[in-house]
Short mmCIF file of C-alpha atoms in Angstrom, two decimals:
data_model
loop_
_atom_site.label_atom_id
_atom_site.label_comp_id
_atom_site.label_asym_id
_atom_site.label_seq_id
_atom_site.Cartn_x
_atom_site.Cartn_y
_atom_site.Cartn_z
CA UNK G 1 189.13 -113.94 -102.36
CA UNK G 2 186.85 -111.01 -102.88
CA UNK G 3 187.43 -107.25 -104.08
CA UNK G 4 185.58 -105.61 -100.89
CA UNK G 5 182.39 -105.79 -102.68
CA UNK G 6 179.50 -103.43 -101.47
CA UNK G 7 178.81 -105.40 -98.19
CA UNK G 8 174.92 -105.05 -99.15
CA UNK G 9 175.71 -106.67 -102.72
CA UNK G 10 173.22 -109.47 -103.10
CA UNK G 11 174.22 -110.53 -106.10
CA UNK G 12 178.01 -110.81 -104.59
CA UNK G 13 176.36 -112.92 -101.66
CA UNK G 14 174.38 -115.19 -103.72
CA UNK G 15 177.79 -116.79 -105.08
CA UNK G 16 179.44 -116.95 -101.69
CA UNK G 17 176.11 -118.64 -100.33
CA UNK G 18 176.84 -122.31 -101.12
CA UNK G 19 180.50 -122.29 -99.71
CA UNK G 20 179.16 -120.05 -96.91
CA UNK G 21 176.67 -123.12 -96.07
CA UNK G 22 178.69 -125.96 -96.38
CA UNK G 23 181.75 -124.07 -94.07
CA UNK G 24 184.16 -123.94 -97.15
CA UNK G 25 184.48 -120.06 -97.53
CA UNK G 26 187.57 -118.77 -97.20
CA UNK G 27 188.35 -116.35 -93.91
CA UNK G 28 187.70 -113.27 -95.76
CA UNK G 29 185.10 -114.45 -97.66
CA UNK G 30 182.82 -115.98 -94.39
CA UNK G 31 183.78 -112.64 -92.29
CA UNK G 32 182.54 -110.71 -95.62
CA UNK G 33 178.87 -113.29 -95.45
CA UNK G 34 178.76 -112.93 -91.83
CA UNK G 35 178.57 -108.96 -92.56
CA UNK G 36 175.79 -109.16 -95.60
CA UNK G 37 174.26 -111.84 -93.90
CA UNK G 38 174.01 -109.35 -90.72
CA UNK G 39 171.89 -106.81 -92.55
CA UNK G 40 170.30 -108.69 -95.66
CA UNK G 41 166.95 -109.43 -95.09
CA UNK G 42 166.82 -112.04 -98.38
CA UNK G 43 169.87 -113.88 -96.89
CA UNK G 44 168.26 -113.85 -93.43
CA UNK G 45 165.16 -115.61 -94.93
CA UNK G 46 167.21 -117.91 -96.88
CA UNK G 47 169.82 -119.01 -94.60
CA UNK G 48 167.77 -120.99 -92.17
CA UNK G 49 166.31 -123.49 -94.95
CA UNK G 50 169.52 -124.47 -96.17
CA UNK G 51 171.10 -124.33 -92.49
CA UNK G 52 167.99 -127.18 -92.34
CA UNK G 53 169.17 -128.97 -95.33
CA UNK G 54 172.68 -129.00 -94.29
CA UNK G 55 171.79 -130.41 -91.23
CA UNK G 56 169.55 -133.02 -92.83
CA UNK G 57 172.83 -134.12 -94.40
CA UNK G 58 174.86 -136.28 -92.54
CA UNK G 59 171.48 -138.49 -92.27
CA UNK G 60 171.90 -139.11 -96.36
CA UNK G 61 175.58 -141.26 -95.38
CA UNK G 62 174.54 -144.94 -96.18
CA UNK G 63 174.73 -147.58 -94.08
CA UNK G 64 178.60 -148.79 -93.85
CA UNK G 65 179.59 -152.31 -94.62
CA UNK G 66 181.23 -152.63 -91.48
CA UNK G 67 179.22 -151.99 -88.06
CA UNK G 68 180.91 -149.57 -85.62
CA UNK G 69 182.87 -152.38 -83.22
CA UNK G 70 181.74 -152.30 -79.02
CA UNK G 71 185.70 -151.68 -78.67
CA UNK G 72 184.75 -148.04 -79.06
CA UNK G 73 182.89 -147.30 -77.00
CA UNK G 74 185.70 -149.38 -74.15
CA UNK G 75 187.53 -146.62 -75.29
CA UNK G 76 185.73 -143.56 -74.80
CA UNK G 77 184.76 -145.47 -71.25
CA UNK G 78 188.49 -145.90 -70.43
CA UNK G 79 189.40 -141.96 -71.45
CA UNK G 80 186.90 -140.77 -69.44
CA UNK G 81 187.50 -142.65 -66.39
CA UNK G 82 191.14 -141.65 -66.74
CA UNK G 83 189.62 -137.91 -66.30
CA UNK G 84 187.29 -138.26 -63.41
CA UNK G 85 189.52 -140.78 -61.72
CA UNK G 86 188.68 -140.53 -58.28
CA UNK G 87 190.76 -138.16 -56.13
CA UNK G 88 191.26 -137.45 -52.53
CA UNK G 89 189.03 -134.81 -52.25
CA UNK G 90 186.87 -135.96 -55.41
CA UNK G 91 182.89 -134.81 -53.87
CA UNK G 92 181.50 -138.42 -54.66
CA UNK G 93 179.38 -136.83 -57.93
CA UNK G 94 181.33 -138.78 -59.84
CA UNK G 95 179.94 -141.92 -60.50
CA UNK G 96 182.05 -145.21 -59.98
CA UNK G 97 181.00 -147.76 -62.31
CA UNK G 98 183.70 -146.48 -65.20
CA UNK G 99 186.21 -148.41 -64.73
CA UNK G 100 190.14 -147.28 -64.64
CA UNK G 101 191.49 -147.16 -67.64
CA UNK G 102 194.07 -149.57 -69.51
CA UNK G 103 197.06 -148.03 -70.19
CA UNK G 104 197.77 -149.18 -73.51
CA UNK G 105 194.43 -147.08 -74.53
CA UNK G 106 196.52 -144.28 -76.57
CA UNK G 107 198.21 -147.06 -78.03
CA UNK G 108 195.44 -148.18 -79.82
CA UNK G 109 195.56 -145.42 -81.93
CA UNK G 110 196.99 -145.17 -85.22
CA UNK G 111 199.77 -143.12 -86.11
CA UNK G 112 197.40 -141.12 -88.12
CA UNK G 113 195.31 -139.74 -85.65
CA UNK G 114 198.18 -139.41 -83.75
CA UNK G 115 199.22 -136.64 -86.52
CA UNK G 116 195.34 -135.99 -86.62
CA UNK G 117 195.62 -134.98 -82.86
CA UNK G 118 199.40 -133.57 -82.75
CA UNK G 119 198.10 -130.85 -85.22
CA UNK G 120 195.06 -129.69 -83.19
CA UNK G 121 195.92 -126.67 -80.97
CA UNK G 122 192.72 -127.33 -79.08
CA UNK G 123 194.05 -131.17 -78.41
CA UNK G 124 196.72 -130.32 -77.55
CA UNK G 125 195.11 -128.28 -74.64
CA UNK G 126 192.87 -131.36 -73.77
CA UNK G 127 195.77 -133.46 -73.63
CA UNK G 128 197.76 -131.28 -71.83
CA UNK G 129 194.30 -130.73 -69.10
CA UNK G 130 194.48 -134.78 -69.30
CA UNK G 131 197.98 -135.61 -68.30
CA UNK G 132 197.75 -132.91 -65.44
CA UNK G 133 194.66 -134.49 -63.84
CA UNK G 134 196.00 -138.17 -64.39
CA UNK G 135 199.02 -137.04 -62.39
CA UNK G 136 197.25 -135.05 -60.21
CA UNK G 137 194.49 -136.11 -58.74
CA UNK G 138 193.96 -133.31 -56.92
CA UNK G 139 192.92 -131.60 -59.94
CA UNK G 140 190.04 -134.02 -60.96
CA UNK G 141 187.44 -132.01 -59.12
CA UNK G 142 188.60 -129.01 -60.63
CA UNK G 143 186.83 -129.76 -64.73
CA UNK G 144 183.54 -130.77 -62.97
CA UNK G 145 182.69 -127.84 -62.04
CA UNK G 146 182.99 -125.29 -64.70
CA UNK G 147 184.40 -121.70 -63.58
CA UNK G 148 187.00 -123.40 -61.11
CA UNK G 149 187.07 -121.64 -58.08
CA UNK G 150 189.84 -123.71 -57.09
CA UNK G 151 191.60 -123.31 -60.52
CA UNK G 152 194.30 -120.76 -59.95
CA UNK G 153 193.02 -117.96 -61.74
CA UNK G 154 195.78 -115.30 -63.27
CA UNK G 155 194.50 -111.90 -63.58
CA UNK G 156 194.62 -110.77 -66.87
CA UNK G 157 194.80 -106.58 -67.58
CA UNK G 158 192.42 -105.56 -70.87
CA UNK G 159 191.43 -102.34 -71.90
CA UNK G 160 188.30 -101.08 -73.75
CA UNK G 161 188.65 -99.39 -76.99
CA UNK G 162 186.38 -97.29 -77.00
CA UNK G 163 187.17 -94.60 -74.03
CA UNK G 164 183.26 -93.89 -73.85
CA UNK G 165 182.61 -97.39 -71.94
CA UNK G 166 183.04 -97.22 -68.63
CA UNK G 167 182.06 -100.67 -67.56
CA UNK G 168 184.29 -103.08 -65.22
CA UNK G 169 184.77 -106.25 -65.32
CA UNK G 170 187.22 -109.12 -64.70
CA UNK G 171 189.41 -110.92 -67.13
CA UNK G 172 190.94 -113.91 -65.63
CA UNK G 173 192.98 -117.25 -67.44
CA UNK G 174 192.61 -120.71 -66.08
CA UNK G 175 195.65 -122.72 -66.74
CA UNK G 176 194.37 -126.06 -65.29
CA UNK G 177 191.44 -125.80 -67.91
CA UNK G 178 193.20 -123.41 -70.43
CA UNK G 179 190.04 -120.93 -70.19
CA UNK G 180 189.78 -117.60 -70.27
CA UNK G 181 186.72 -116.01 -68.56
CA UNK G 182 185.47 -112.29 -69.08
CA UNK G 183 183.55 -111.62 -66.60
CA UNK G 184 181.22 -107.97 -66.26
CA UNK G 185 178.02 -106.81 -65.35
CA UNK G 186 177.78 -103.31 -66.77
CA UNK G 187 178.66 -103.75 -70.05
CA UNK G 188 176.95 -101.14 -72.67
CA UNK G 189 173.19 -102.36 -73.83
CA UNK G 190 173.52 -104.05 -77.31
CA UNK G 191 170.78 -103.26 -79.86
CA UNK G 192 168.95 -105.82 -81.85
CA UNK G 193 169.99 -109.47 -80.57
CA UNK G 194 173.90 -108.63 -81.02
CA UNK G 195 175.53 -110.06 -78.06
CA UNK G 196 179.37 -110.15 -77.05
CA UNK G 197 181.56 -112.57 -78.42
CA UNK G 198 185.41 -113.37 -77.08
CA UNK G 199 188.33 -113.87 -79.28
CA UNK G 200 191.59 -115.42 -79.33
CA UNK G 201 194.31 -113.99 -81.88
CA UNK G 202 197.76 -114.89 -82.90
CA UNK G 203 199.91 -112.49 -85.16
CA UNK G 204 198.32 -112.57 -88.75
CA UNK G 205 195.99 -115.67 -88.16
CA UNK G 206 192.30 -115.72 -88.28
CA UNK G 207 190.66 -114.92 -85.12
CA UNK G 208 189.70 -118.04 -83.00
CA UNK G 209 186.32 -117.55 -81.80
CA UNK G 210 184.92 -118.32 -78.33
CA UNK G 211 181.41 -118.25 -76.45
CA UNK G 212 178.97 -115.03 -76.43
CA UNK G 213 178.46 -113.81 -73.21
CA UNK G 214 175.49 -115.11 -71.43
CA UNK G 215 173.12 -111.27 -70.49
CA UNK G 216 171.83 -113.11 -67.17
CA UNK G 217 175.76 -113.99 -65.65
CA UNK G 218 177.68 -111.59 -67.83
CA UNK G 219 180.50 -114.18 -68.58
CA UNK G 220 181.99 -114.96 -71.64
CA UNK G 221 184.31 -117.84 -72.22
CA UNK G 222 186.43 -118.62 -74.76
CA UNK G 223 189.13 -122.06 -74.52
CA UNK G 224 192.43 -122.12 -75.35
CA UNK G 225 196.23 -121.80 -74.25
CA UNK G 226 197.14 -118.25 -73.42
CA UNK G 227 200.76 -119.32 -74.36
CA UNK G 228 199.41 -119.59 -78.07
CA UNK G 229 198.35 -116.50 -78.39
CA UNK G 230 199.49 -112.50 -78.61
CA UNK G 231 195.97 -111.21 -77.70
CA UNK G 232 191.88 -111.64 -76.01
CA UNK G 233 189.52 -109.61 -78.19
CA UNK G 234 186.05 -108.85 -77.63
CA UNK G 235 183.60 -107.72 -80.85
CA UNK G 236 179.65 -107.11 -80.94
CA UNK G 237 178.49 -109.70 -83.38
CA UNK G 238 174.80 -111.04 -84.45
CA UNK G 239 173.17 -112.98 -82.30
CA UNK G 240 172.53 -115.54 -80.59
CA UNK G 241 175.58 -117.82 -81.02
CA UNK G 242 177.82 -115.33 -82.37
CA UNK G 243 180.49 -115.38 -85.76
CA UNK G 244 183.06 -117.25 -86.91
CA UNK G 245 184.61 -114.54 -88.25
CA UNK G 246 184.53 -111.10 -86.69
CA UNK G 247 182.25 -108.68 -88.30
CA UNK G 248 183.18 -105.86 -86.00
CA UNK G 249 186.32 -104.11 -84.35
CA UNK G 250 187.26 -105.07 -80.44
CA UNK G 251 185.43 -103.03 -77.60
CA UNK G 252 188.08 -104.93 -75.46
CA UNK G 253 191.65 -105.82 -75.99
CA UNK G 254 193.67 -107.22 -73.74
CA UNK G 255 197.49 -108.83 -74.54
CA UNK G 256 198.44 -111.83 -73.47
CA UNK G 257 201.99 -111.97 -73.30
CA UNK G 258 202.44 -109.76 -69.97
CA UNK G 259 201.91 -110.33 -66.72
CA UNK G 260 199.28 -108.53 -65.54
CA UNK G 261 196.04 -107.16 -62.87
CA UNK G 262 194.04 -104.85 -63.54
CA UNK R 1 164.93 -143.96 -69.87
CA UNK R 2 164.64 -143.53 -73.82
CA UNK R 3 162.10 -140.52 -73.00
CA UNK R 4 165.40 -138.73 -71.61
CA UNK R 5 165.75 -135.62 -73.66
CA UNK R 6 169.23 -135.04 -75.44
CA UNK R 7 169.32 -131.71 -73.15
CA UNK R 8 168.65 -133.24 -70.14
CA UNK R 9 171.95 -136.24 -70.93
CA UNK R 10 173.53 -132.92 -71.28
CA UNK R 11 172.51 -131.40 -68.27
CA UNK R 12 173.71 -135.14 -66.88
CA UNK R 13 177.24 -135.00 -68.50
CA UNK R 14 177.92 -131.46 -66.87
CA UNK R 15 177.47 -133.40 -64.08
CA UNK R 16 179.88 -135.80 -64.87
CA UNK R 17 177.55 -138.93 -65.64
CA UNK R 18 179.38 -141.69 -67.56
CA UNK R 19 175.89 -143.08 -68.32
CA UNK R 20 174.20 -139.98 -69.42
CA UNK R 21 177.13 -139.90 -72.40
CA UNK R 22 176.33 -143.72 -73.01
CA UNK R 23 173.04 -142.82 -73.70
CA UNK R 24 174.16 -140.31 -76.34
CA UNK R 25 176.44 -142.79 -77.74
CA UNK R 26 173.72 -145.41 -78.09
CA UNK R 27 171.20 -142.81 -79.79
CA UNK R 28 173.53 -141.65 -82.54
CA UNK R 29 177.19 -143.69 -82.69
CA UNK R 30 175.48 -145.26 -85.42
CA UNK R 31 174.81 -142.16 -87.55
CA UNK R 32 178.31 -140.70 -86.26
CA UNK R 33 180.09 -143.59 -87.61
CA UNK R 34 177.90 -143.83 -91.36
CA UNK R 35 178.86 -140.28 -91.80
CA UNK R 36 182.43 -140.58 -90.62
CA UNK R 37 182.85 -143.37 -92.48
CA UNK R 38 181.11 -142.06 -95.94
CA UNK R 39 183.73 -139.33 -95.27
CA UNK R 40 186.53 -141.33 -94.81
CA UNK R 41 185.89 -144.19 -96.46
CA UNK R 42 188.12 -146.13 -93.51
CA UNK R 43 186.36 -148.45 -90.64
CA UNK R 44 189.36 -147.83 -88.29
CA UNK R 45 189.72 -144.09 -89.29
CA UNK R 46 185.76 -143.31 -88.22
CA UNK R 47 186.29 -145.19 -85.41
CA UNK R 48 188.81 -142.41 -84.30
CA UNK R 49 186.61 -139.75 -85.21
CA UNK R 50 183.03 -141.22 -83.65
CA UNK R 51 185.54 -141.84 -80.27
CA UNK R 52 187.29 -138.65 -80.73
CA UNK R 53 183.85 -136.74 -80.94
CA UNK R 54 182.33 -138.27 -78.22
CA UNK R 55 185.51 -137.69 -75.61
CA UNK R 56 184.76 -134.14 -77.01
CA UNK R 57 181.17 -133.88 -76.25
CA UNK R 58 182.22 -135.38 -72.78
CA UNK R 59 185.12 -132.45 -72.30
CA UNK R 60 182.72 -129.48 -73.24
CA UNK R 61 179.65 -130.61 -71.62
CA UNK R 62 180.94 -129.18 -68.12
CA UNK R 63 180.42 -125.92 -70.37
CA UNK R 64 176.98 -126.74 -71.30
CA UNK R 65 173.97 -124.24 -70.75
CA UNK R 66 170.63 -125.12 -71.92
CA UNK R 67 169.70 -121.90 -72.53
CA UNK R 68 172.00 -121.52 -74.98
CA UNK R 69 170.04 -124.21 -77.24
CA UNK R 70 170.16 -127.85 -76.94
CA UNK R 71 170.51 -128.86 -80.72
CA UNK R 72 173.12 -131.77 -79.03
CA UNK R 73 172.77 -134.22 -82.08
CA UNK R 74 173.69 -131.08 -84.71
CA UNK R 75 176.83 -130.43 -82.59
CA UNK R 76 177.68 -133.83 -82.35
CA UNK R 77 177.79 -134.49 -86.16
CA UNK R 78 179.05 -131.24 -86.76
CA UNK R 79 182.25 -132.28 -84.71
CA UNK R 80 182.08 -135.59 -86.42
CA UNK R 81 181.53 -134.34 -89.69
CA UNK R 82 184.63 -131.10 -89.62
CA UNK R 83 187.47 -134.20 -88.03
CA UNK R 84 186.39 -136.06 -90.70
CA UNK R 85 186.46 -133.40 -93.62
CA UNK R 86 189.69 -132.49 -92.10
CA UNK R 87 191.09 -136.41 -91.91
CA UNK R 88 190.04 -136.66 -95.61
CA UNK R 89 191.80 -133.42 -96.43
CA UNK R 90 194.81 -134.04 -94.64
CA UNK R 91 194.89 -137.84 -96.22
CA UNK R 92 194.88 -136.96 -99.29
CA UNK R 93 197.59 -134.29 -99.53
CA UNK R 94 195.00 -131.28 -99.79
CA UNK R 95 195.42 -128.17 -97.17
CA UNK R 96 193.30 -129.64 -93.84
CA UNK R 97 191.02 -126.73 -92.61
CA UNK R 98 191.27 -127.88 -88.79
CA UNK R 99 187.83 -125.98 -86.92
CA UNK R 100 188.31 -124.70 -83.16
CA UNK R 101 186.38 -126.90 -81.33
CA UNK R 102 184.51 -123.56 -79.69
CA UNK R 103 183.89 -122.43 -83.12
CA UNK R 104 181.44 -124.95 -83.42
CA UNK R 105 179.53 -124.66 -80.28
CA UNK R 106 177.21 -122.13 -81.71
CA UNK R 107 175.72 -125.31 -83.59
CA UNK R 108 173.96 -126.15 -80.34
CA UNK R 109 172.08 -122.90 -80.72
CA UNK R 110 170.51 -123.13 -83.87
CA UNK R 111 167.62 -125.35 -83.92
CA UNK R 112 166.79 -128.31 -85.15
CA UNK R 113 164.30 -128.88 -87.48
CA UNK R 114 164.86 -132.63 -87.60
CA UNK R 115 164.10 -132.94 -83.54
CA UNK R 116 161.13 -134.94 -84.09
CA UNK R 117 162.13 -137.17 -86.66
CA UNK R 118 163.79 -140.27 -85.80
CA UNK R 119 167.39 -140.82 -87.61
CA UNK R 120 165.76 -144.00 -89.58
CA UNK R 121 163.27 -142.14 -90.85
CA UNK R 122 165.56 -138.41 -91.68
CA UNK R 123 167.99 -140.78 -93.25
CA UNK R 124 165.20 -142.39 -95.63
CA UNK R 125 164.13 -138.79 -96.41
CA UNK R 126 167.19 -137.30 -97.29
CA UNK R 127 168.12 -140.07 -99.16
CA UNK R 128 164.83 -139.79 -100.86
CA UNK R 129 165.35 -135.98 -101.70
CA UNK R 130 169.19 -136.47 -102.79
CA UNK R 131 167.66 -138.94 -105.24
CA UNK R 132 165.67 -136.13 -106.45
CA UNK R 133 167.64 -133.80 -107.12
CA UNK R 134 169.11 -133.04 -110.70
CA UNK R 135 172.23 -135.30 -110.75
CA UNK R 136 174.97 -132.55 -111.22
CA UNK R 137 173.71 -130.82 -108.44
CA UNK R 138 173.48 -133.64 -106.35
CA UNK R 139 177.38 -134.62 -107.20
CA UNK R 140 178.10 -130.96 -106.37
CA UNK R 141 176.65 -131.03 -103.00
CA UNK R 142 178.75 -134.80 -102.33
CA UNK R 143 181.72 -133.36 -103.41
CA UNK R 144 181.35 -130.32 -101.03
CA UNK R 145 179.51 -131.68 -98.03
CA UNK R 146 181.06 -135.66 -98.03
CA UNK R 147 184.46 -134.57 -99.83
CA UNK R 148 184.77 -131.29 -98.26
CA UNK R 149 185.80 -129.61 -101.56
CA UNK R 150 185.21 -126.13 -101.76
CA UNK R 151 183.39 -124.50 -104.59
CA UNK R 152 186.66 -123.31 -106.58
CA UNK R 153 188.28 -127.05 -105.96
CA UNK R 154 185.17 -128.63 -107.48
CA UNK R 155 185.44 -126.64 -110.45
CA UNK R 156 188.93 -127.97 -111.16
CA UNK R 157 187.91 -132.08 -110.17
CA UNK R 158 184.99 -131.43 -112.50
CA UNK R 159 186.27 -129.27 -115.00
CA UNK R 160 183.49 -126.85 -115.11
CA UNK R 161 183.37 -122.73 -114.52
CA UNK R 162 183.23 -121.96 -111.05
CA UNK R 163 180.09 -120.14 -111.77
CA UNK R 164 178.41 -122.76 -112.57
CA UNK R 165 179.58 -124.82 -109.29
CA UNK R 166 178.54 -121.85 -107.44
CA UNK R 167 174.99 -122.04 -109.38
CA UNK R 168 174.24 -126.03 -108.67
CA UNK R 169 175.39 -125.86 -105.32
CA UNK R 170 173.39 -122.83 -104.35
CA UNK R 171 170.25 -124.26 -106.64
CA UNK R 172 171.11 -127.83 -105.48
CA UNK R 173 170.49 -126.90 -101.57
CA UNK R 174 167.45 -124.93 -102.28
CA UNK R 175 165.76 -128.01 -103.90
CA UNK R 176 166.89 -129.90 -101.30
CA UNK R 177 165.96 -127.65 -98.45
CA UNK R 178 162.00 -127.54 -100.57
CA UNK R 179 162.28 -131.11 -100.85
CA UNK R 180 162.92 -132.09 -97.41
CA UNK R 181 160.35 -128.87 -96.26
CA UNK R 182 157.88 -130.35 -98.04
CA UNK R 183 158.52 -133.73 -96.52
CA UNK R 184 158.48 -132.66 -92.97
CA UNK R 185 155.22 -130.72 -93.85
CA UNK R 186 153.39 -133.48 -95.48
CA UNK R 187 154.15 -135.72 -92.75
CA UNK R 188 153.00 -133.29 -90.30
CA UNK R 189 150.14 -133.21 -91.73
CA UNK R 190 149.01 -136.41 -92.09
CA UNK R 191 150.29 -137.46 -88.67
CA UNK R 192 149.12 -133.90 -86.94
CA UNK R 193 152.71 -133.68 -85.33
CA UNK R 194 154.42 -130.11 -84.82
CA UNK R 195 156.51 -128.68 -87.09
CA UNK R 196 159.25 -127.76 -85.92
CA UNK R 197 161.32 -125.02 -87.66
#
């Protein structure tokens, strides 16, 4: 919704600030904040008080007439068990007391969240991840321990943009847990708390964004199915946790529809 | 067992532990299901939500790294709070705005101001502060935050410029951010516990 204001235009900011908050800026508009917001020192003083406020919140719902029923939580203790349900080779870190779930559990659910869930790319993945390990219990093991060795990994090729970096590094897709994992431990020095963020684009749409990369392992993680989407990206955005918008071109690019090692 | 930190339940649900995530659900269903349910002003509907949130916190935890921050209950209702926003939207015709689970992760990083207040007492002190705030501001920051209008849809509900929605919102969350700052600080004082900020 904005002209390209001057991306130091305070004034421009100021309006943008309340929507910014509250998560109802528009794409543009939140990758345009996310910019300012990067170099203002005002907005930079501002921001955290009303990040405070916002987070304060949720605490001002009242008190519904109607208690939150014990059948919920049976619920949440039937889905899980249905995840960790012991298999052959399951390490015994799973505990045992969940018990196995019913299998009219989705069925409590209305046809609402049924739409609710049918429209979420990212449930879909978990659902997908779900049938595979109640079928398989083979693969039960494989979601406790994050990274999955024993998660087939596919090799993914990427490239970095800019022809000065000469860092290596791994890109690799995990299609048990629909993950994608960047992996490096030369990548360039960052200045100023930016870190590395991963990306996952489709055509036109705005940028998905994943995890930063941790400095200490030099992994970066972002979830999602790679049959969704036409490309990984990698930017340099503010630290600690990142955008939700890029602020910055790709270092790293890599496509996902190819087959592919680097 | 109530002196278990929300990063160590974490650190407990990476590991798998149905009772570590019963322990979460015990400290703040409650609050997951008021706000759900102020959202979507449906029992069964926040039900959904509270349980869909929850099987979500138990999915990403194998992800979880406590050096990334451990602002757990701010994730939580952040999940809880964009389904429901999203529910509402989609319920009542208006374009959902559906949030990548990972896009909210970065919650868990920020910190949390409110870590040493219990929910009771937060939830009499924002109440408190709403109550003090100029009325069309607070009805601007309901309609955004429990309605998930944006600022140009407000302007239409309300019939007013969108520069002035854009004026009570910002003004409205300043006032409450002093009001709630001074709250914390005053109680701080006259209990001698940290600040946290």
């Amino acid at each position: 919704m904005n002209n390209n204001p001057d991306i130091h235009d305070h004034d421009h900011a100021e309006t943008l600030l309340g929507d910014y908050v509250m998560g109802t800026t528009t794409p543009e508009d939140q990758a345009w904040m996310d910019q300012h917001i990067a170099t203002c020192e005002q907005c930079q003083e501002e921001l955290p008080d009303l990040l405070d406020a916002l987070a304060a919140l949720p605490f001002g719902a009242e008190e519904p007439p109607v208690a939150l029923r014990d059948e919920v939580w049976n619920r949440i203790e039937a889905t899980i068990a249905a995840q960790d349900a012991p298999g052959p080779a399951n390490d015994g870190v799973n505990p045992g007391p969940v018990s196995a779930p019913p299998p009219e559990v989705e069925m409590r659910r209305s046809p609402q969240h049924h739409e609710q869930t049918l429209s979420n790319r990212w449930l879909i993945g978990v659902a997908a991840v779900l049938a595979v390990i109640i079928l398989g219990a083979v693969l039960a093991q494989v979601l406790p321990g994050f990274g999955g060795d024993d998660d087939k990994a596919e090799s993914i090729a990427f490239a970095f943009t800019d022809e000065s970096i000469s860092a290596n590094g791994d890109l690799e897709y995990f299609p048990g847990e629909q993950k994608f994992e960047f992996s490096s431990t030369n990548m360039p020095d960052l200045d100023g708390g930016q870190v590395y963020q991963a990306w996952l684009i489709k055509g036109d749409e705005p940028p998905v964004p994943g995890g930063v990369m941790d400095p200490e392992t030099g992994k970066l993680e972002i979830s999602g199915d790679r049959a969704a989407y036409d490309t990984f990206a990698v930017t340099v955005e503010p630290g600690p946790a990142g955008s939700t918008a890029p602020t910055s071109d790709p270092v790293l690019t890599a496509p996902l529809n190819v087959e592919g090692t680097r | 067992m109530t002196d278990v930190s929300d990063v160590e339940l974490m650190a407990q649900l990476a590991q798998r532990d149905p009772h570590a995530l019963r322990m979460l659900y015990e400290r703040y269903s409650r609050i997951a299901f008021a706000l759900a349910y102020r959202v979507t002003s449906e029992a069964t509907t926040a039900e959904e939500i509270v349980q869909d949130a929850f099987e979500t916190v138990w999915n990403k935890a194998t992800t979880f790294d406590p050096g990334r921050g451990g602002n757990v209950r701010g994730w939580l209702l952040t999940i809880v709070h964009r389904k429901a926003i999203d529910n509402r939207r989609r319920v009542s015709g208006k374009t959902p705005r559906p949030v990548p689970i990972d896009a909210m992760l970065h919650v868990l990083a920020l910190p949390d101001a409110w870590a040493e207040v219990s929910a009771d007492l937060l939830a009499v002190r924002v109440r408190t502060a709403l109550g003090n705030l100029p009325p069309d501001q607070h009805r601007i920051i309901d309609l955004a935050f429990f309605e998930g209008c944006s600022q140009s849809e407000i302007a239409a509900r309300e019939s007013l410029p969108l520069g002035t929605v854009k004026s009570r919102m910002r003004l409205g969350m300043r006032k409450l951010a002093e009001l709630l700052r001074d709250e914390r600080d005053t109680t701080a004082l006259a209990t001698g516990e940290g600040v946290l900020s």
